[in-house]
Amino acid sequence: MSETSREVETGAALPSGHRRCHSLPSMPRGMNWKRQLLYDIRCLLFPPTEDDLNAALARMNSTASSGFSSRKNEDDLNALLARTNRRSYILTEIRLFLFPPDLMLFMGKSRSPIKFLRLYLRLYLDGVTYLVCRLTGREFEYPVIRFRAPSREERAYAIASYHYVTPYLERRGILHTGESVFFLPNTEDPAYGETFPRRWGCISEFNGVVLRRYGRGRVGVVLDFELAQEFKAKWLDNQKPPRHAKFLLLLVPRKHLGTLVGDLEEDYQTRVLPEFGPVAARFWYWWQVMLEIVFAVIQLIRPLAGR
Amino acid sequence: MAKVLGNFEEFVLYAVLQLADNAYGVTIRREIARRTGQFVTFGALYTTLERLEGKGYLSSWMGDPTPERGGRAKKFFRVQAEGLNALRHAHEAHARMAAGLEPIMEAL
């Protein structure tokens, strides 16, 4: 088993079966931002060669005898792989390294960078944990393992598999908008472990509400709107302002400090968080705390300056 | 003669009057932002509230703690008669200063 494969599998807290989830899960073990950072650095330093991509494609073709056996788009696939040269790969890796995504979106028919950025920003700011998708009347829950820059082989597989997976998705009745595809583990898939040695299941673009993000590399997407809202409401109930900022605020010498802290927290919970999402809300809280500190310093200095 | 009110002090007094019994930090700040487009920090707001309270223009009382405030109580404010007087004086002073300038103001 390769190192990459081990990494993917150790982080996988896959569900025992498909079921509707009614509570937020604990964080998957073995995943943290440091590990992802190291992984991203490695991907950046050792990008795949053309041979790697071709070898991955050849292996893909040789094992394409299960559910993903359609080869009707092979010409497109070859053209796509031809465009995936070393330079574009490195540029992608740099971008991913600087702006680590919660979700790797492999743009399918649409390769518009604006659409990518829009989707990415929306996901990044909102953050998610779950993927809940509806498959022909049944609901499935997928805890997402990780999203990150793909490894050499995974990248090749990701590109290659899109063309094989699309007809498969359509047969299974998965909503497919044709905009993008992202990859998720799915142990229940009959082709699990056959066509995709990395055990990536696959689904088309999301069409729901983004829930939350635990940290770098852990996301989910919700396709079920009502369930998403249910989760989002639960999640918002549990959100607290950043602890360190709050602690810093408590050090500010003020007469009605408790009331001020309470007001900030109320504004954070009731207005900023629902309106702008967790990342922007935390930034807002920190900004308010900094302003309070500056204001308190000015108040202290003013009498000394004789004003 | 009533003491002269600062511009921001006037805003705060107006906001407390508008909010009646629901005037506390968050709502006062929102009311000022909604009506004037001016976003103030809680620090600046509380400094002004304390000053107005010290002058006797406002009175305050503590409410119940609520979970969305992290279990902290709200501090409600109410305008006192002296505060109303000061506000009335300020309002009249504004009106006197602007008297006769309507054509110019409208032409702007």
Tab-separated table of C-alpha atoms in Angstrom:
chain	number	residue	atom	x	y	z
A	1	MET	CA	0.000	0.000	0.000
A	2	SER	CA	1.417	3.371	-0.915
A	3	GLU	CA	1.853	6.190	1.560
A	4	THR	CA	-0.859	8.221	-0.050
A	5	SER	CA	-3.290	5.376	0.128
A	6	ARG	CA	-2.538	4.875	3.806
A	7	GLU	CA	-3.127	8.554	4.494
A	8	VAL	CA	-6.490	8.498	2.861
A	9	GLU	CA	-7.621	5.379	4.625
A	10	THR	CA	-6.428	6.210	8.121
A	11	GLY	CA	-8.442	9.399	8.073
A	12	ALA	CA	-11.566	7.683	6.885
A	13	ALA	CA	-14.276	7.382	9.469
A	14	LEU	CA	-16.704	5.874	7.047
A	15	PRO	CA	-20.264	5.128	8.062
A	16	SER	CA	-21.356	1.553	8.659
A	17	GLY	CA	-24.264	2.112	6.351
A	18	HIS	CA	-26.245	4.857	4.770
A	19	ARG	CA	-28.532	6.549	7.200
A	20	ARG	CA	-29.991	9.915	7.869
A	21	CYS	CA	-27.977	11.777	10.429
A	22	HIS	CA	-29.675	13.649	13.228
A	23	SER	CA	-26.702	14.891	15.167
A	24	LEU	CA	-23.382	16.456	14.379
A	25	PRO	CA	-20.508	14.014	14.443
A	26	SER	CA	-17.214	14.197	16.239
A	27	MET	CA	-14.195	15.199	14.214
A	28	PRO	CA	-12.602	12.397	12.244
A	29	ARG	CA	-9.385	11.326	13.893
A	30	GLY	CA	-5.984	11.655	12.338
A	31	MET	CA	-6.742	14.817	10.406
A	32	ASN	CA	-5.247	18.127	11.271
A	33	TRP	CA	-4.053	21.206	9.501
A	34	LYS	CA	-0.373	20.462	10.082
A	35	ARG	CA	-0.669	17.149	8.367
A	36	GLN	CA	-2.472	18.719	5.491
A	37	LEU	CA	0.101	21.467	5.230
A	38	LEU	CA	2.915	18.928	5.037
A	39	TYR	CA	0.972	16.995	2.472
A	40	ASP	CA	0.418	20.104	0.388
A	41	ILE	CA	4.090	20.993	0.556
A	42	ARG	CA	4.962	17.513	-0.638
A	43	CYS	CA	2.500	17.783	-3.500
A	44	LEU	CA	4.050	21.083	-4.435
A	45	LEU	CA	7.625	19.799	-4.331
A	46	PHE	CA	6.974	16.577	-6.179
A	47	PRO	CA	4.422	17.176	-8.896
A	48	PRO	CA	3.515	14.350	-11.256
A	49	THR	CA	5.288	13.914	-14.533
A	50	GLU	CA	3.528	13.262	-17.806
A	51	ASP	CA	4.528	9.617	-17.394
A	52	ASP	CA	2.765	9.464	-14.032
A	53	LEU	CA	-0.423	10.757	-15.549
A	54	ASN	CA	-0.196	8.409	-18.497
A	55	ALA	CA	0.524	5.453	-16.251
A	56	ALA	CA	-2.456	6.319	-14.093
A	57	LEU	CA	-4.631	6.580	-17.167
A	58	ALA	CA	-3.409	3.245	-18.464
A	59	ARG	CA	-4.193	1.602	-15.141
A	60	MET	CA	-7.557	3.265	-15.146
A	61	ASN	CA	-8.351	1.849	-18.571
A	62	SER	CA	-7.153	-1.603	-17.648
A	63	THR	CA	-9.470	-1.772	-14.633
A	64	ALA	CA	-12.464	-0.106	-16.208
A	65	SER	CA	-14.532	-3.239	-16.410
A	66	SER	CA	-16.979	-2.533	-13.601
A	67	GLY	CA	-19.665	0.100	-13.256
A	68	PHE	CA	-17.494	2.819	-14.712
A	69	SER	CA	-16.752	1.156	-17.996
A	70	SER	CA	-18.020	3.766	-20.418
A	71	ARG	CA	-15.258	4.891	-22.740
A	72	LYS	CA	-17.263	7.109	-24.995
A	73	ASN	CA	-15.409	10.208	-23.863
A	74	GLU	CA	-11.952	8.810	-24.250
A	75	ASP	CA	-10.887	11.417	-26.762
A	76	ASP	CA	-11.997	14.167	-24.406
A	77	LEU	CA	-10.171	12.458	-21.618
A	78	ASN	CA	-6.939	12.271	-23.548
A	79	ALA	CA	-7.257	15.914	-24.511
A	80	LEU	CA	-7.846	16.819	-20.885
A	81	LEU	CA	-4.824	14.916	-19.722
A	82	ALA	CA	-2.729	16.504	-22.435
A	83	ARG	CA	-3.625	19.910	-21.059
A	84	THR	CA	-2.651	18.858	-17.578
A	85	ASN	CA	1.003	19.575	-17.947
A	86	ARG	CA	3.616	20.068	-15.297
A	87	ARG	CA	3.379	23.848	-15.318
A	88	SER	CA	-0.377	23.994	-14.810
A	89	TYR	CA	-0.082	21.395	-12.094
A	90	ILE	CA	2.505	23.425	-10.186
A	91	LEU	CA	0.434	26.588	-10.544
A	92	THR	CA	-2.577	24.721	-9.208
A	93	GLU	CA	-0.587	23.393	-6.306
A	94	ILE	CA	0.725	26.852	-5.426
A	95	ARG	CA	-2.802	28.188	-5.467
A	96	LEU	CA	-4.048	25.349	-3.310
A	97	PHE	CA	-1.140	25.775	-0.968
A	98	LEU	CA	-1.773	29.491	-0.517
A	99	PHE	CA	-5.534	29.107	-0.343
A	100	PRO	CA	-6.185	25.606	0.936
A	101	PRO	CA	-9.635	24.596	-0.174
A	102	ASP	CA	-12.248	22.837	1.835
A	103	LEU	CA	-13.415	21.193	-1.252
A	104	MET	CA	-11.563	20.101	-4.313
A	105	LEU	CA	-13.766	20.896	-7.228
A	106	PHE	CA	-12.702	19.239	-10.400
A	107	MET	CA	-14.240	21.375	-13.053
A	108	GLY	CA	-15.874	19.220	-15.647
A	109	LYS	CA	-17.557	20.800	-18.615
A	110	SER	CA	-17.180	24.238	-17.161
A	111	ARG	CA	-13.626	25.331	-16.538
A	112	SER	CA	-14.534	28.908	-15.759
A	113	PRO	CA	-12.212	30.264	-13.067
A	114	ILE	CA	-14.863	32.755	-11.983
A	115	LYS	CA	-17.337	29.971	-11.305
A	116	PHE	CA	-14.678	28.056	-9.470
A	117	LEU	CA	-13.773	31.043	-7.315
A	118	ARG	CA	-17.401	31.787	-6.576
A	119	LEU	CA	-18.102	28.240	-5.492
A	120	TYR	CA	-14.866	28.003	-3.603
A	121	LEU	CA	-15.428	31.257	-1.748
A	122	ARG	CA	-18.939	30.264	-0.838
A	123	LEU	CA	-17.772	26.941	0.536
A	124	TYR	CA	-14.784	28.434	2.267
A	125	LEU	CA	-16.737	31.142	4.023
A	126	ASP	CA	-19.644	28.953	5.020
A	127	GLY	CA	-17.839	25.734	5.734
A	128	VAL	CA	-19.396	22.303	5.904
A	129	THR	CA	-19.098	18.915	7.525
A	130	TYR	CA	-21.529	16.695	5.781
A	131	LEU	CA	-22.517	15.554	2.470
A	132	VAL	CA	-26.088	14.419	2.398
A	133	CYS	CA	-27.250	13.414	-1.009
A	134	ARG	CA	-30.467	12.036	-2.279
A	135	LEU	CA	-30.257	9.016	-4.490
A	136	THR	CA	-33.467	7.904	-6.134
A	137	GLY	CA	-35.651	8.384	-3.098
A	138	ARG	CA	-33.104	7.239	-0.519
A	139	GLU	CA	-30.998	9.516	1.616
A	140	PHE	CA	-27.332	8.902	2.144
A	141	GLU	CA	-24.934	10.373	4.589
A	142	TYR	CA	-21.284	10.782	3.759
A	143	PRO	CA	-18.890	12.072	6.367
A	144	VAL	CA	-16.231	13.704	4.308
A	145	ILE	CA	-12.703	12.548	4.942
A	146	ARG	CA	-10.615	15.323	3.591
A	147	PHE	CA	-10.228	17.638	0.707
A	148	ARG	CA	-6.831	18.713	-0.299
A	149	ALA	CA	-4.535	18.927	-3.210
A	150	PRO	CA	-4.677	15.541	-4.889
A	151	SER	CA	-1.663	13.282	-4.981
A	152	ARG	CA	-0.024	12.484	-8.288
A	153	GLU	CA	-2.126	9.440	-8.984
A	154	GLU	CA	-5.283	10.808	-7.485
A	155	ARG	CA	-5.102	13.779	-9.745
A	156	ALA	CA	-4.804	11.583	-12.777
A	157	TYR	CA	-7.659	9.427	-11.548
A	158	ALA	CA	-9.768	12.421	-10.746
A	159	ILE	CA	-9.399	13.795	-14.209
A	160	ALA	CA	-9.828	10.454	-15.844
A	161	SER	CA	-12.714	9.272	-13.774
A	162	TYR	CA	-14.912	12.253	-14.457
A	163	HIS	CA	-15.600	11.019	-17.934
A	164	TYR	CA	-16.300	7.501	-16.776
A	165	VAL	CA	-18.300	8.494	-13.772
A	166	THR	CA	-20.711	10.913	-15.404
A	167	PRO	CA	-22.834	8.256	-17.150
A	168	TYR	CA	-22.694	6.163	-13.995
A	169	LEU	CA	-24.071	9.059	-11.970
A	170	GLU	CA	-26.813	9.621	-14.457
A	171	ARG	CA	-27.837	5.959	-14.276
A	172	ARG	CA	-27.995	6.201	-10.492
A	173	GLY	CA	-30.183	9.295	-10.684
A	174	ILE	CA	-27.754	11.595	-8.934
A	175	LEU	CA	-28.388	15.225	-9.541
A	176	HIS	CA	-25.885	16.379	-12.091
A	177	THR	CA	-25.686	19.956	-13.205
A	178	GLY	CA	-22.719	19.489	-15.471
A	179	GLU	CA	-20.790	22.224	-13.761
A	180	SER	CA	-18.335	20.332	-11.651
A	181	VAL	CA	-17.616	17.077	-9.935
A	182	PHE	CA	-16.031	16.373	-6.634
A	183	PHE	CA	-14.985	13.116	-5.117
A	184	LEU	CA	-15.999	11.471	-1.907
A	185	PRO	CA	-15.523	8.039	-0.405
A	186	ASN	CA	-18.424	5.674	-0.778
A	187	THR	CA	-17.905	2.202	0.611
A	188	GLU	CA	-21.397	1.094	-0.357
A	189	ASP	CA	-20.681	1.544	-3.992
A	190	PRO	CA	-20.595	-1.798	-5.817
A	191	ALA	CA	-17.500	-0.631	-7.633
A	192	TYR	CA	-15.756	0.281	-4.413
A	193	GLY	CA	-12.143	-0.822	-4.480
A	194	GLU	CA	-12.328	-2.034	-8.050
A	195	THR	CA	-12.301	0.818	-10.463
A	196	PHE	CA	-10.884	3.285	-8.000
A	197	PRO	CA	-7.945	1.902	-6.100
A	198	ARG	CA	-8.064	5.004	-3.941
A	199	ARG	CA	-11.642	4.183	-3.118
A	200	TRP	CA	-13.116	7.437	-4.176
A	201	GLY	CA	-16.811	7.455	-4.704
A	202	CYS	CA	-18.124	10.242	-6.765
A	203	ILE	CA	-20.984	12.653	-6.982
A	204	SER	CA	-21.828	15.654	-9.080
A	205	GLU	CA	-22.071	19.258	-8.030
A	206	PHE	CA	-23.889	20.104	-4.832
A	207	ASN	CA	-27.179	21.894	-4.834
A	208	GLY	CA	-27.970	22.729	-1.258
A	209	VAL	CA	-26.772	24.546	1.750
A	210	VAL	CA	-23.286	24.455	3.069
A	211	LEU	CA	-23.084	23.577	6.717
A	212	ARG	CA	-19.836	24.004	8.529
A	213	ARG	CA	-16.129	23.521	8.504
A	214	TYR	CA	-14.196	22.067	11.397
A	215	GLY	CA	-10.854	23.131	10.090
A	216	ARG	CA	-8.757	22.794	7.035
A	217	GLY	CA	-9.460	19.701	5.076
A	218	ARG	CA	-12.802	18.707	6.510
A	219	VAL	CA	-15.900	19.690	4.712
A	220	GLY	CA	-19.196	18.433	3.531
A	221	VAL	CA	-21.930	19.583	1.280
A	222	VAL	CA	-25.603	19.165	1.707
A	223	LEU	CA	-27.909	18.399	-1.120
A	224	ASP	CA	-30.940	18.061	1.064
A	225	PHE	CA	-32.071	21.584	1.771
A	226	GLU	CA	-34.295	20.876	4.770
A	227	LEU	CA	-31.721	18.707	6.446
A	228	ALA	CA	-29.134	21.352	5.791
A	229	GLN	CA	-31.216	23.985	7.491
A	230	GLU	CA	-31.757	21.683	10.443
A	231	PHE	CA	-28.021	21.178	10.800
A	232	LYS	CA	-27.270	24.800	10.277
A	233	ALA	CA	-29.688	25.817	13.019
A	234	LYS	CA	-28.066	23.335	15.409
A	235	TRP	CA	-24.660	24.481	14.461
A	236	LEU	CA	-25.467	28.159	14.899
A	237	ASP	CA	-26.806	27.377	18.355
A	238	ASN	CA	-23.432	26.008	19.336
A	239	GLN	CA	-21.243	28.730	17.934
A	240	LYS	CA	-19.235	30.765	20.367
A	241	PRO	CA	-16.963	33.745	19.758
A	242	PRO	CA	-13.209	33.089	19.620
A	243	ARG	CA	-11.996	32.271	23.129
A	244	HIS	CA	-8.685	34.100	22.921
A	245	ALA	CA	-10.298	37.298	21.716
A	246	LYS	CA	-12.830	37.089	24.510
A	247	PHE	CA	-10.090	36.577	27.058
A	248	LEU	CA	-8.217	39.574	25.671
A	249	LEU	CA	-11.359	41.665	25.929
A	250	LEU	CA	-11.779	40.739	29.583
A	251	LEU	CA	-8.404	42.358	30.270
A	252	VAL	CA	-9.588	45.751	29.026
A	253	PRO	CA	-10.133	48.046	32.003
A	254	ARG	CA	-13.726	49.231	31.745
A	255	LYS	CA	-16.523	50.023	34.134
A	256	HIS	CA	-19.223	47.885	32.521
A	257	LEU	CA	-17.027	45.242	30.971
A	258	GLY	CA	-19.474	42.365	31.525
A	259	THR	CA	-22.255	44.210	29.727
A	260	LEU	CA	-19.947	45.112	26.875
A	261	VAL	CA	-18.769	41.499	26.472
A	262	GLY	CA	-22.390	40.339	26.546
A	263	ASP	CA	-23.394	42.894	23.909
A	264	LEU	CA	-20.559	41.843	21.628
A	265	GLU	CA	-21.477	38.190	22.046
A	266	GLU	CA	-25.143	38.858	21.358
A	267	ASP	CA	-24.349	40.818	18.211
A	268	TYR	CA	-21.985	38.031	17.145
A	269	GLN	CA	-24.549	35.290	17.690
A	270	THR	CA	-27.688	36.968	16.438
A	271	ARG	CA	-26.498	39.110	13.551
A	272	VAL	CA	-22.944	38.615	12.356
A	273	LEU	CA	-22.710	34.813	12.442
A	274	PRO	CA	-25.961	34.030	10.603
A	275	GLU	CA	-25.376	36.812	8.134
A	276	PHE	CA	-21.707	36.418	7.275
A	277	GLY	CA	-20.716	32.890	8.322
A	278	PRO	CA	-18.121	31.661	10.824
A	279	VAL	CA	-14.906	32.911	9.239
A	280	ALA	CA	-16.089	36.462	8.692
A	281	ALA	CA	-17.805	36.458	12.096
A	282	ARG	CA	-14.609	35.488	13.889
A	283	PHE	CA	-12.735	38.148	12.007
A	284	TRP	CA	-15.425	40.644	12.959
A	285	TYR	CA	-15.143	39.674	16.641
A	286	TRP	CA	-11.375	40.023	16.632
A	287	TRP	CA	-11.682	43.400	14.916
A	288	GLN	CA	-14.159	44.615	17.538
A	289	VAL	CA	-11.856	43.475	20.340
A	290	MET	CA	-8.907	45.311	18.760
A	291	LEU	CA	-11.021	48.445	18.472
A	292	GLU	CA	-11.997	48.165	22.124
A	293	ILE	CA	-8.365	47.829	23.139
A	294	VAL	CA	-7.327	50.833	21.058
A	295	PHE	CA	-10.234	52.804	22.467
A	296	ALA	CA	-9.308	51.852	26.030
A	297	VAL	CA	-5.672	52.866	25.446
A	298	ILE	CA	-6.777	56.245	24.089
A	299	GLN	CA	-9.001	56.734	27.130
A	300	LEU	CA	-6.037	55.997	29.389
A	301	ILE	CA	-3.617	58.278	27.551
A	302	ARG	CA	-5.985	61.232	27.160
A	303	PRO	CA	-5.847	62.418	30.831
A	304	LEU	CA	-2.075	62.112	30.800
A	305	ALA	CA	-1.908	64.346	27.741
A	306	GLY	CA	-3.905	66.985	29.619
A	307	ARG	CA	-7.070	66.772	27.518
B	1	MET	CA	-29.379	76.737	30.909
B	2	ALA	CA	-29.004	73.134	29.754
B	3	LYS	CA	-25.556	71.867	28.939
B	4	VAL	CA	-24.665	71.602	25.264
B	5	LEU	CA	-24.932	68.106	23.867
B	6	GLY	CA	-22.404	66.644	21.502
B	7	ASN	CA	-23.537	65.301	18.173
B	8	PHE	CA	-23.086	61.678	19.176
B	9	GLU	CA	-24.705	62.285	22.544
B	10	GLU	CA	-27.769	63.553	20.728
B	11	PHE	CA	-27.857	60.430	18.552
B	12	VAL	CA	-27.649	58.220	21.613
B	13	LEU	CA	-30.434	60.068	23.411
B	14	TYR	CA	-32.649	59.943	20.332
B	15	ALA	CA	-31.989	56.216	19.933
B	16	VAL	CA	-32.821	55.518	23.595
B	17	LEU	CA	-36.046	57.488	23.198
B	18	GLN	CA	-36.976	55.615	20.027
B	19	LEU	CA	-36.347	52.225	21.624
B	20	ALA	CA	-38.386	52.999	24.739
B	21	ASP	CA	-38.038	50.023	27.134
B	22	ASN	CA	-35.761	47.986	24.877
B	23	ALA	CA	-32.773	50.328	24.885
B	24	TYR	CA	-29.540	48.513	25.640
B	25	GLY	CA	-26.094	48.396	23.989
B	26	VAL	CA	-26.873	46.200	20.993
B	27	THR	CA	-30.204	47.788	20.096
B	28	ILE	CA	-28.939	51.343	20.578
B	29	ARG	CA	-25.987	50.614	18.303
B	30	ARG	CA	-28.252	49.086	15.663
B	31	GLU	CA	-30.738	51.922	15.880
B	32	ILE	CA	-28.016	54.514	15.332
B	33	ALA	CA	-26.595	52.490	12.419
B	34	ARG	CA	-30.032	52.036	10.875
B	35	ARG	CA	-31.024	55.688	11.098
B	36	THR	CA	-27.716	57.417	10.447
B	37	GLY	CA	-25.596	54.814	8.664
B	38	GLN	CA	-22.930	55.408	11.298
B	39	PHE	CA	-21.367	52.323	12.892
B	40	VAL	CA	-19.937	52.954	16.336
B	41	THR	CA	-17.892	50.671	18.535
B	42	PHE	CA	-19.382	49.386	21.745
B	43	GLY	CA	-16.549	51.093	23.617
B	44	ALA	CA	-17.443	54.524	22.247
B	45	LEU	CA	-21.126	53.868	22.864
B	46	TYR	CA	-20.651	52.824	26.474
B	47	THR	CA	-18.354	55.764	27.184
B	48	THR	CA	-21.098	58.093	25.965
B	49	LEU	CA	-23.810	56.221	27.837
B	50	GLU	CA	-21.796	56.417	31.055
B	51	ARG	CA	-21.198	60.135	30.537
B	52	LEU	CA	-24.884	60.793	29.924
B	53	GLU	CA	-25.757	58.723	32.966
B	54	GLY	CA	-23.270	60.743	35.015
B	55	LYS	CA	-24.921	63.981	33.870
B	56	GLY	CA	-28.273	62.599	34.982
B	57	TYR	CA	-29.707	62.466	31.463
B	58	LEU	CA	-30.102	58.697	31.529
B	59	SER	CA	-30.956	56.125	34.129
B	60	SER	CA	-30.123	52.437	33.859
B	61	TRP	CA	-31.114	49.089	35.290
B	62	MET	CA	-29.922	45.526	34.794
B	63	GLY	CA	-32.044	42.950	32.967
B	64	ASP	CA	-31.965	39.166	33.113
B	65	PRO	CA	-29.010	37.181	31.760
B	66	THR	CA	-29.691	35.458	28.424
B	67	PRO	CA	-27.931	32.501	26.763
B	68	GLU	CA	-27.138	34.310	23.507
B	69	ARG	CA	-25.142	36.812	25.576
B	70	GLY	CA	-23.093	34.079	27.189
B	71	GLY	CA	-25.155	34.330	30.377
B	72	ARG	CA	-24.525	38.034	30.831
B	73	ALA	CA	-27.209	40.531	31.769
B	74	LYS	CA	-28.367	43.422	29.609
B	75	LYS	CA	-28.077	46.951	30.862
B	76	PHE	CA	-31.157	48.930	29.877
B	77	PHE	CA	-31.294	52.708	29.629
B	78	ARG	CA	-34.079	55.263	29.903
B	79	VAL	CA	-34.057	59.005	29.213
B	80	GLN	CA	-34.693	61.161	32.286
B	81	ALA	CA	-36.503	64.515	32.394
B	82	GLU	CA	-33.184	66.355	32.401
B	83	GLY	CA	-32.100	64.448	29.326
B	84	LEU	CA	-35.335	65.314	27.564
B	85	ASN	CA	-34.797	68.975	28.391
B	86	ALA	CA	-31.271	68.896	27.025
B	87	LEU	CA	-32.477	67.193	23.882
B	88	ARG	CA	-35.261	69.724	23.428
B	89	HIS	CA	-32.781	72.573	23.818
B	90	ALA	CA	-30.440	70.976	21.293
B	91	HIS	CA	-33.311	70.448	18.870
B	92	GLU	CA	-34.459	74.062	19.229
B	93	ALA	CA	-30.921	75.319	18.799
B	94	HIS	CA	-30.625	73.324	15.564
B	95	ALA	CA	-33.939	74.734	14.366
B	96	ARG	CA	-32.911	78.329	15.210
B	97	MET	CA	-29.581	77.937	13.461
B	98	ALA	CA	-31.254	76.554	10.356
B	99	ALA	CA	-34.070	79.123	10.320
B	100	GLY	CA	-34.213	81.032	7.054
B	101	LEU	CA	-31.767	78.718	5.338
B	102	GLU	CA	-34.385	76.426	3.815
B	103	PRO	CA	-33.989	77.737	0.219
B	104	ILE	CA	-30.223	77.264	0.420
B	105	MET	CA	-30.536	73.823	1.983
B	106	GLU	CA	-33.023	72.722	-0.655
B	107	ALA	CA	-30.852	74.051	-3.454
B	108	LEU	CA	-27.945	71.871	-2.298
